[in-house]
């Protein structure tokens, strides 16, 4: 199961990075944060950076 989670983290990391650079292409990207779902483009850049950092750390 750990391999699957690592694979999903890499996929999520790719979407997060691309979503931050190309917001118009990823305007429907939703993520789960602290028990709720949010659209990636609605999150402040500082929050996006924090999420990317945590995801990258787990790879």
Tab-separated table of C-alpha atoms in Angstrom:
chain	number	residue	atom	x	y	z
A	1	UNK	CA	0.000	0.000	0.000
A	2	UNK	CA	2.905	2.370	0.633
A	3	UNK	CA	3.979	2.212	-3.024
A	4	UNK	CA	0.506	3.233	-4.152
A	5	UNK	CA	0.490	6.229	-1.787
A	6	UNK	CA	3.924	7.303	-3.001
A	7	UNK	CA	2.745	7.056	-6.614
A	8	UNK	CA	-0.349	9.146	-5.809
A	9	UNK	CA	1.802	11.727	-4.012
A	10	UNK	CA	3.996	12.111	-7.108
A	11	UNK	CA	0.909	12.532	-9.279
A	12	UNK	CA	-0.598	15.072	-6.858
A	13	UNK	CA	2.696	16.949	-6.665
A	14	UNK	CA	2.728	17.262	-10.470
A	15	UNK	CA	-0.823	18.640	-10.484
A	16	UNK	CA	-0.074	21.072	-7.650
A	17	UNK	CA	3.024	22.479	-9.341
A	18	UNK	CA	1.331	22.727	-12.736
A	19	UNK	CA	-1.810	24.133	-11.154
A	20	UNK	CA	0.166	26.920	-9.578
A	21	UNK	CA	1.918	27.819	-12.839
A	22	UNK	CA	-1.048	27.366	-15.208
A	23	UNK	CA	-4.160	28.308	-13.267
A	24	UNK	CA	-6.339	28.595	-16.373
A	25	UNK	CA	-5.684	24.944	-17.273
A	26	UNK	CA	-6.241	23.653	-13.739
A	27	UNK	CA	-9.187	25.782	-12.611
A	28	UNK	CA	-11.176	22.648	-11.618
A	29	UNK	CA	-8.385	21.110	-9.536
A	30	UNK	CA	-9.685	20.306	-6.061
A	31	UNK	CA	-7.578	19.183	-3.141
A	32	UNK	CA	-8.352	17.971	0.347
A	33	UNK	CA	-7.000	20.207	3.097
A	34	UNK	CA	-7.503	19.695	6.812
A	35	UNK	CA	-10.736	17.756	6.361
A	36	UNK	CA	-12.343	19.874	3.648
A	37	UNK	CA	-12.069	20.179	-0.124
A	38	UNK	CA	-10.969	23.383	-1.805
A	39	UNK	CA	-10.308	24.543	-5.315
A	40	UNK	CA	-6.573	24.944	-5.772
A	41	UNK	CA	-6.872	28.340	-7.442
A	42	UNK	CA	-8.902	29.702	-4.504
A	43	UNK	CA	-6.110	29.017	-2.001
A	44	UNK	CA	-3.610	31.790	-1.234
A	45	UNK	CA	-0.145	31.264	-2.745
A	46	UNK	CA	1.336	30.812	0.749
A	47	UNK	CA	-1.068	27.924	1.404
A	48	UNK	CA	-0.306	26.392	-1.996
A	49	UNK	CA	3.430	26.633	-1.275
A	50	UNK	CA	2.934	24.967	2.104
A	51	UNK	CA	0.973	22.091	0.557
A	52	UNK	CA	3.566	21.651	-2.196
A	53	UNK	CA	6.329	21.623	0.400
A	54	UNK	CA	4.585	18.953	2.490
A	55	UNK	CA	3.848	16.829	-0.581
A	56	UNK	CA	7.420	17.143	-1.812
A	57	UNK	CA	8.732	16.188	1.639
A	58	UNK	CA	6.743	12.932	1.543
A	59	UNK	CA	8.192	11.866	-1.816
